[in-house]
Tab-separated table of C-alpha atoms in Angstrom:
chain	number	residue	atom	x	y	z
A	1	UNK	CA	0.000	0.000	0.000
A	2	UNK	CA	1.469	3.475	-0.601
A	3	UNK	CA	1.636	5.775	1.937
A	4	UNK	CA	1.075	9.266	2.219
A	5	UNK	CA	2.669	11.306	-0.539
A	6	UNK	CA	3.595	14.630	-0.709
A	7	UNK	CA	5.071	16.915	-3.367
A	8	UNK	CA	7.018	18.750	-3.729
A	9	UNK	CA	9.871	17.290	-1.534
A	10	UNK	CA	11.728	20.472	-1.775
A	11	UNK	CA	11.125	23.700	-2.597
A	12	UNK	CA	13.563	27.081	-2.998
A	13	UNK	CA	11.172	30.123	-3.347
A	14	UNK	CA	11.769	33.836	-2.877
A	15	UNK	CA	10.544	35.982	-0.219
A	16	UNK	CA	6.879	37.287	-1.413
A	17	UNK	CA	6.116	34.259	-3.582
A	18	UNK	CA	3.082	31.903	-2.827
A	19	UNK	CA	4.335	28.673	-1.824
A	20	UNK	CA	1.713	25.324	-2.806
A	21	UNK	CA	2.177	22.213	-0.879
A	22	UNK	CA	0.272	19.006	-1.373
A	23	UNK	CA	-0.726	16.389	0.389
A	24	UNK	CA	-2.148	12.766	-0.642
A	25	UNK	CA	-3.431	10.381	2.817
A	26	UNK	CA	-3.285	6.535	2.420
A	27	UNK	CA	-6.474	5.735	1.351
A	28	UNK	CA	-9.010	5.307	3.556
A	29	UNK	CA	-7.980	7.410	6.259
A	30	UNK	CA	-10.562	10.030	7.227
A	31	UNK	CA	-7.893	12.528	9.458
A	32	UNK	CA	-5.610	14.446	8.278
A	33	UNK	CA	-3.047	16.433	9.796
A	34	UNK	CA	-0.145	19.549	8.934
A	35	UNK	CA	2.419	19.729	10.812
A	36	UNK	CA	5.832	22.227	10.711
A	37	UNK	CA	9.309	20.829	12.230
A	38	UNK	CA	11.825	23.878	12.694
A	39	UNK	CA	15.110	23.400	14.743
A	40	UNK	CA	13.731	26.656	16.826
A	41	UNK	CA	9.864	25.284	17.636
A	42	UNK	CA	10.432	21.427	17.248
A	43	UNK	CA	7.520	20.097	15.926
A	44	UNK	CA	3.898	22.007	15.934
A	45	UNK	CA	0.532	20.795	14.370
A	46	UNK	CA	-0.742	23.290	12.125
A	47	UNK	CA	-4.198	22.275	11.283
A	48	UNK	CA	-6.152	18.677	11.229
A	49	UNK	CA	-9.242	17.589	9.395
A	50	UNK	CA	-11.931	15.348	10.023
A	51	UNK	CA	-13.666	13.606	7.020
A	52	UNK	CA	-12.444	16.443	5.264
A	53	UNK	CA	-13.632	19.283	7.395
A	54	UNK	CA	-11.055	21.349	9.443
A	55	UNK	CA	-11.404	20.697	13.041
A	56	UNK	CA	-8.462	22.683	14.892
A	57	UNK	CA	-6.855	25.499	13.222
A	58	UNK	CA	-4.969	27.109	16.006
A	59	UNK	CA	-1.691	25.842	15.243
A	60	UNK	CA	-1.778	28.056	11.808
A	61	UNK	CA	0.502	30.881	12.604
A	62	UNK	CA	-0.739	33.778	10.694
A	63	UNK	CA	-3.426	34.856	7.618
A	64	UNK	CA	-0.938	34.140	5.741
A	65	UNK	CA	-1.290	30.228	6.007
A	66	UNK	CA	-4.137	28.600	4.785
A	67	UNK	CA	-5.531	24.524	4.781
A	68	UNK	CA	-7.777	23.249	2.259
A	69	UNK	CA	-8.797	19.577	1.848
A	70	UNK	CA	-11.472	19.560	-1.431
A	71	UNK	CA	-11.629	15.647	-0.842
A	72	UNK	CA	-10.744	12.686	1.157
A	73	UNK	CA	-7.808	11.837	-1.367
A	74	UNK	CA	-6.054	15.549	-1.078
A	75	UNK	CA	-5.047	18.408	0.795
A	76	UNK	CA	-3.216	21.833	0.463
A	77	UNK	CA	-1.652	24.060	2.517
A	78	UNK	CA	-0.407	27.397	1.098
A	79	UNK	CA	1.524	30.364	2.337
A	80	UNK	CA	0.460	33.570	0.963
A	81	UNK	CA	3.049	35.613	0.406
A	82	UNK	CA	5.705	33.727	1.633
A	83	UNK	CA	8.607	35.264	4.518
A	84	UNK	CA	12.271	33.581	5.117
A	85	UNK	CA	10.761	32.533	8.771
A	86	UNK	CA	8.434	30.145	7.116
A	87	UNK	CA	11.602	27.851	5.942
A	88	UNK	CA	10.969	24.292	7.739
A	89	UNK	CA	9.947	20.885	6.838
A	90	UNK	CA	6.182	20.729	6.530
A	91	UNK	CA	5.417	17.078	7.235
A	92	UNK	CA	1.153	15.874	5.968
A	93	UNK	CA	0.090	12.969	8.095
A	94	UNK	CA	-3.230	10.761	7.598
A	95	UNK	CA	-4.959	8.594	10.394
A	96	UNK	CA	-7.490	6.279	10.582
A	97	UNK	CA	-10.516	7.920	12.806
A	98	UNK	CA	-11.776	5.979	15.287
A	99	UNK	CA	-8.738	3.029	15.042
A	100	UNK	CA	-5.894	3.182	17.706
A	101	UNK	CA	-5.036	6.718	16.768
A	102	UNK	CA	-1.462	5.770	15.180
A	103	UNK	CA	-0.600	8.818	12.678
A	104	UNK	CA	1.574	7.752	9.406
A	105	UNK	CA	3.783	10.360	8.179
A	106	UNK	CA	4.665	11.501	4.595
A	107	UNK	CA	8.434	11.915	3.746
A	108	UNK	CA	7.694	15.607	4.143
A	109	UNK	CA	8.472	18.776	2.088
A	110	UNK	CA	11.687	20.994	2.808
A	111	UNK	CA	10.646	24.782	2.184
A	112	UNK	CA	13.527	26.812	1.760
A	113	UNK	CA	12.335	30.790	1.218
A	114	UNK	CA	15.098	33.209	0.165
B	1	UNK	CA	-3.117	21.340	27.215
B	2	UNK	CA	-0.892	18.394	27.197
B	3	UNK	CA	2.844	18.442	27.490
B	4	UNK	CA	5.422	16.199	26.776
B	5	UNK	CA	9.188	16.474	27.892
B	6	UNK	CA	11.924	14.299	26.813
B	7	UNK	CA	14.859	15.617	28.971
B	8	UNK	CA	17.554	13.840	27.189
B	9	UNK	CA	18.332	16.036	24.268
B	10	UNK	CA	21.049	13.363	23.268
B	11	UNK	CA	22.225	9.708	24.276
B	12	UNK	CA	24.842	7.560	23.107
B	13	UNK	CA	25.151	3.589	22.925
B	14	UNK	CA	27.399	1.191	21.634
B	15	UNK	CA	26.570	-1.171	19.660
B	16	UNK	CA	24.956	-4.173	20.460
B	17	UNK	CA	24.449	-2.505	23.609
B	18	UNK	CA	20.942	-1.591	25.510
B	19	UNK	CA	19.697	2.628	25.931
B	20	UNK	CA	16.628	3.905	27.172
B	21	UNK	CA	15.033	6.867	26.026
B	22	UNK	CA	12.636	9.423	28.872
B	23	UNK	CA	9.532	10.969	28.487
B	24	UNK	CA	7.290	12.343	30.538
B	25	UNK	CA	3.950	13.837	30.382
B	26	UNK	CA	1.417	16.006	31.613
B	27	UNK	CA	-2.435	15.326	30.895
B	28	UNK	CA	-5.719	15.211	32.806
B	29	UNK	CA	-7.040	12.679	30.288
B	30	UNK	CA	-7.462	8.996	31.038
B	31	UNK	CA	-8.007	7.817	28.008
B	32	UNK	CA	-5.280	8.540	25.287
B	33	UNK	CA	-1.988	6.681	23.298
B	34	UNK	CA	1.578	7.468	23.493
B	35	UNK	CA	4.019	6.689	20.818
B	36	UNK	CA	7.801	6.980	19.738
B	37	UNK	CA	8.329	7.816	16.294
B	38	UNK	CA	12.112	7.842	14.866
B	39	UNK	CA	13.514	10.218	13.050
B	40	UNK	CA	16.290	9.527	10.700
B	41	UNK	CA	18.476	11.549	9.027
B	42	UNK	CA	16.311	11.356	5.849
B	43	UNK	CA	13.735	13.263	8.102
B	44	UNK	CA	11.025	10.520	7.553
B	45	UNK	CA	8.679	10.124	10.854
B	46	UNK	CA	8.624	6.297	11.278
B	47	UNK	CA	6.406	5.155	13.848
B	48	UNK	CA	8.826	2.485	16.258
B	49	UNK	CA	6.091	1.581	18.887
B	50	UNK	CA	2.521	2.882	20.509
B	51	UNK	CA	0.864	1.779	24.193
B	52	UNK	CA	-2.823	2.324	24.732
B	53	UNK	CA	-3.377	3.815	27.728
B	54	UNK	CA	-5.823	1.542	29.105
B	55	UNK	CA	-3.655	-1.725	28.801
B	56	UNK	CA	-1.220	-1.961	31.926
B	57	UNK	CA	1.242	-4.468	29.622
B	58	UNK	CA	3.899	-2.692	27.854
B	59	UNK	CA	4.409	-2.802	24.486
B	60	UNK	CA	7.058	-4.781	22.644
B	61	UNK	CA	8.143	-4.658	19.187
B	62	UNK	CA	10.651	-6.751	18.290
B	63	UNK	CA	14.183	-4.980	19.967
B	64	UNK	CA	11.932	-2.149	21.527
B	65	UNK	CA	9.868	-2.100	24.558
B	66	UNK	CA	8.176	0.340	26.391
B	67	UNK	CA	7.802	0.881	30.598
B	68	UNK	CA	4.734	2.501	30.770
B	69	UNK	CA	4.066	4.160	34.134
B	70	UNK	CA	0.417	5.650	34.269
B	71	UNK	CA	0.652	6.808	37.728
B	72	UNK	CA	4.184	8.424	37.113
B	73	UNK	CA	3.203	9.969	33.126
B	74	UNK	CA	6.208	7.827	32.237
B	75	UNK	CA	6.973	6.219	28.798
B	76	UNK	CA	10.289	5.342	28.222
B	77	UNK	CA	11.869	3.656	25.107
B	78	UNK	CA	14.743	0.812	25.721
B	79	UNK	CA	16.650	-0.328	22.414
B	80	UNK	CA	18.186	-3.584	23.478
B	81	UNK	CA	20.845	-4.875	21.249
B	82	UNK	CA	21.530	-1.283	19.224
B	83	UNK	CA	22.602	-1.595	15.968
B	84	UNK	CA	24.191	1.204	14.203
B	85	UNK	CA	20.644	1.560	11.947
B	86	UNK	CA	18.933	2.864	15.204
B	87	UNK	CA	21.275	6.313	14.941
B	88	UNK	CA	18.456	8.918	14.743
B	89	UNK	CA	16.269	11.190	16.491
B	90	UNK	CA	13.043	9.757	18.282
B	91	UNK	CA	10.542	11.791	19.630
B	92	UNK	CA	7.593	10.670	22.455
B	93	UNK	CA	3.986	11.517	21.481
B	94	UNK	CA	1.016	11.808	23.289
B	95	UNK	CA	-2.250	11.686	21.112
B	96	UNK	CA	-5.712	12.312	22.991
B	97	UNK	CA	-9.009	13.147	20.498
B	98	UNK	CA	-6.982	12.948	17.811
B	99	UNK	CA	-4.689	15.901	18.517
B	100	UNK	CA	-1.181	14.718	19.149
B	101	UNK	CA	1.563	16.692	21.316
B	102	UNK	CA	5.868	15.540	20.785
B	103	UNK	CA	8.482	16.079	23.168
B	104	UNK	CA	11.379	17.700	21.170
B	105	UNK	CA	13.302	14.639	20.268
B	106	UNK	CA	16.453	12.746	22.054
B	107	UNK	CA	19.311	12.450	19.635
B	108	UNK	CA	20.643	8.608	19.806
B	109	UNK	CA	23.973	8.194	18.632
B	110	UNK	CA	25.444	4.606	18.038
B	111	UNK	CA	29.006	3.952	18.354
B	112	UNK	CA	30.561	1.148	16.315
């Protein structure tokens, strides 16, 4: 079975650009989560959705960071315009609701903005 | 909210040697999971084991085991037999309602 994907696995972008990253859960999860990993904050949930509604959005830092999942197969998060503090590794990660709670990780997408 | 502390930021084994990893936490729930995910240098979260709160047995998977300590908040990791493979970062989770809070990661070294 394939796990979660995500794409781009790395991405160079300039200060002020919009920034697309996207997320694909193993199917047949209903949860899915966003998550940031910076050497200064560790790792921090951004935003999880149930059965493709967002549930908790209080990890999202600023306007400038927004979640969409349009169905159960695939997500987006964006950042809109994009600022050198916003370099990290955004990690997607899909669950199955309801199961023992276990949370399986994509490989993860390095942002790197200039 | 829930914390999680893991207050070894690094730990070193040699090989074929046995480590265990601390974590500690801080919740009002009863009912919730804890986990250790590692974290190699390839930055891919691997899951390495997961207890259920409500079962007092700890888990085992294969060289990994768990002492789970409800009373205490306790979940530590032991590696038994390290092999150099196991170099990598591994972070404690706690997961209640399907939010999930890490610790910020012990870095295991493995010396040959």
């Amino acid at each position: 079975d394939a796990g979660v994907i995500q794409s781009p696995r790395h991405e160079v972008t300039e200060m002020g650009q919009e920034v697309t990253l996207r997320c694909k859960p193993i199917s047949g999860h209903n949860s899915l989560f966003w998550y940031r990993q910076t050497m200064m904050r560790g790792l921090e949930l951004l935003i999880y959705f149930n059965n493709n509604v967002p549930i908790d959005d209080s990890g999202m830092p600023e306007d400038r960071f927004s979640a969409k999942m349009p169905n159960a197969s695939f997500s987006t998060l964006k950042i809109q315009p994009s600022e050198p503090r916003d370099s990290a590794v955004y990690f997607c990660a899909s669950r199955l609701a309801g199961g023992v709670e276990t949370q399986y990780f994509g490989p993860g997408t390095r942002l790197l903005v200039l | 909210a829930q914390t999680v502390t893991q207050s070894q930021p690094e730990m070193s084994v040699q090989e074929a040697e046995t480590v265990t990893l601390s974590c500690t936490y801080d919740t009002s729930e009863s009912d919730y999971y804890l986990f250790w995910y590692k974290q190699p240098p390839s930055r891919q979260m691997i899951l390495v084991i997961r207890q259920e709160a409500y079962k007092q047995q700890n888990a085992t998977e294969n060289r990994f085991s768990v002492n789970f300590q409800k009373a205490a908040k306790s979940f530590s990791l032991k590696i038994s037999d390290s092999q150099l493979g196991d170099a990598a970062m591994y972070f404690c989770a706690f997961t209640n309602a399907g939010k999930s809070t890490f610790g910020d990661g012990t870095t295991l070294t493995v010396k040959p």
